[in-house]
One Martini backbone bead per residue (centre of mass of N, CA, C, O) as a GRO file, in nm:
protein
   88
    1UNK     BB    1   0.096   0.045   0.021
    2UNK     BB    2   0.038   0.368  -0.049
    3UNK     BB    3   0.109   0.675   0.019
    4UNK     BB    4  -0.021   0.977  -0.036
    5UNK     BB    5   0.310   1.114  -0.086
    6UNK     BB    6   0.346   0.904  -0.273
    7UNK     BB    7   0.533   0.921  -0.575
    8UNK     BB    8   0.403   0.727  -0.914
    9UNK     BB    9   0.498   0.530  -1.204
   10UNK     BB   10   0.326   0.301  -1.439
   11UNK     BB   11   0.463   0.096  -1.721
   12UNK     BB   12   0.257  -0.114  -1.954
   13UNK     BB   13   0.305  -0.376  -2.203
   14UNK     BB   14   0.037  -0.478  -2.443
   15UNK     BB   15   0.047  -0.736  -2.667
   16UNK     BB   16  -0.109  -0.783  -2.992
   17UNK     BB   17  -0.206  -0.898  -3.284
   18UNK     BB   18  -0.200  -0.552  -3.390
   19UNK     BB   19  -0.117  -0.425  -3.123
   20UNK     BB   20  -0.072  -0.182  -2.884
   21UNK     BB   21  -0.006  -0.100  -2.550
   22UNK     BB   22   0.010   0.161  -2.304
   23UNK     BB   23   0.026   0.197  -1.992
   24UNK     BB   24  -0.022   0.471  -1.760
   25UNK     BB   25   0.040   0.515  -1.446
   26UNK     BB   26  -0.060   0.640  -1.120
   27UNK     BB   27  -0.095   0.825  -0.792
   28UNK     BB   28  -0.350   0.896  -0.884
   29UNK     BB   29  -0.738   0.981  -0.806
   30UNK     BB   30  -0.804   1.065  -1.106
   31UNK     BB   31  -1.086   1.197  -1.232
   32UNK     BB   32  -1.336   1.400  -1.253
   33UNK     BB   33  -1.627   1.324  -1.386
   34UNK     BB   34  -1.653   1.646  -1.481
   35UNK     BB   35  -1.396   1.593  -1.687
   36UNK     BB   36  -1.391   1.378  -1.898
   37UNK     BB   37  -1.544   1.509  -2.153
   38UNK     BB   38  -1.279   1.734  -2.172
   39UNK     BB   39  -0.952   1.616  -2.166
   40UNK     BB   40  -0.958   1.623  -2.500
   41UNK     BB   41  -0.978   1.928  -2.532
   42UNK     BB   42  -0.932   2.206  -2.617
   43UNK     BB   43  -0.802   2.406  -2.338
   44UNK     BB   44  -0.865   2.170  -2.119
   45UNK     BB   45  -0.764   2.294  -1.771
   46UNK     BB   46  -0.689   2.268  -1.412
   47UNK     BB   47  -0.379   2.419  -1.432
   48UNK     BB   48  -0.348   2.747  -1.440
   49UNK     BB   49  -0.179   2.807  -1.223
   50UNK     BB   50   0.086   2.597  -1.371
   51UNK     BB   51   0.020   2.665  -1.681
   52UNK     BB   52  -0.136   2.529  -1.812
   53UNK     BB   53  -0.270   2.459  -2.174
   54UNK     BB   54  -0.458   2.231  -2.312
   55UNK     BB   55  -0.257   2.027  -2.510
   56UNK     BB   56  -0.162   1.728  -2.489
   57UNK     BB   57  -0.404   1.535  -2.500
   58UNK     BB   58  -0.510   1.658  -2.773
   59UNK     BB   59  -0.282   1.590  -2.960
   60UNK     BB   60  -0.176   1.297  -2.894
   61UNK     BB   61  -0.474   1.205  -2.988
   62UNK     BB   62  -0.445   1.302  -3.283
   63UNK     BB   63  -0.154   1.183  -3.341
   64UNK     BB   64  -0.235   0.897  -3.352
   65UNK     BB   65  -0.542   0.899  -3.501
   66UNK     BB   66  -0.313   0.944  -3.780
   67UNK     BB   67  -0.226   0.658  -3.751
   68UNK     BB   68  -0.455   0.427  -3.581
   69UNK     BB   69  -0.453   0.559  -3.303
   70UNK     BB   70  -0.477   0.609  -2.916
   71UNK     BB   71  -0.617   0.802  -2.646
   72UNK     BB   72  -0.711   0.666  -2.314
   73UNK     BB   73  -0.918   0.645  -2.026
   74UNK     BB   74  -0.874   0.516  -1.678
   75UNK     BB   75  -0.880   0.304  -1.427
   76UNK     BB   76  -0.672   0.215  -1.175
   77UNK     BB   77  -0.707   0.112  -0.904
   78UNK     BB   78  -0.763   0.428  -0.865
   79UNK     BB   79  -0.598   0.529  -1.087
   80UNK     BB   80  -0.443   0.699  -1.324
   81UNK     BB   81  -0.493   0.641  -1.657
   82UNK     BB   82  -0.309   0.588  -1.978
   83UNK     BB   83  -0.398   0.461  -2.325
   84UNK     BB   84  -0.194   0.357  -2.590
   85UNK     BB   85  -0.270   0.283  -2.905
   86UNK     BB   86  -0.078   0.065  -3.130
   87UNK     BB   87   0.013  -0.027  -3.447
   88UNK     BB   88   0.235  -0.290  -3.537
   0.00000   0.00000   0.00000
């Protein structure tokens, strides 16, 4: 179990018969219901503070989906996950 203090982060590799996973987890608590909708929107950011400027995931998934893949979140065991799938 880990502390509410300690940060980390997890990337699993998995492949599939035509395509590859790239899961990155990390020891964040999710993102908010009521930004799921938004968190890939160009310009949507919740980090005004620390200067984001929401443009992040809106490009990766862009350029993802450019070539063949994608870019989506879920949650892992409660914590933030991002996966990416690519073409093998």
């Amino acid at each position: 179990i880990y502390s509410q203090k300690e940060k980390w982060i997890k990337i699993i590799f998995i492949k599939e018969e035509s395509f590859g996973l790239i899961k990155v987890i990390d020891s964040g608590k999710g993102i908010l219901k009521s930004n799921l909708d938004y968190i890939f929107d160009m310009n949507f950011t919740t980090k005004d503070e620390s200067g984001g400027k929401g443009l992040g995931l809106s490009i990766s998934r862009k350029l993802l989906r450019n070539i063949g893949g994608d870019l989506f979140y879920s949650e892992y065991n409660g914590h933030t996950c991002f996966t990416i799938k690519v073409k093998l």
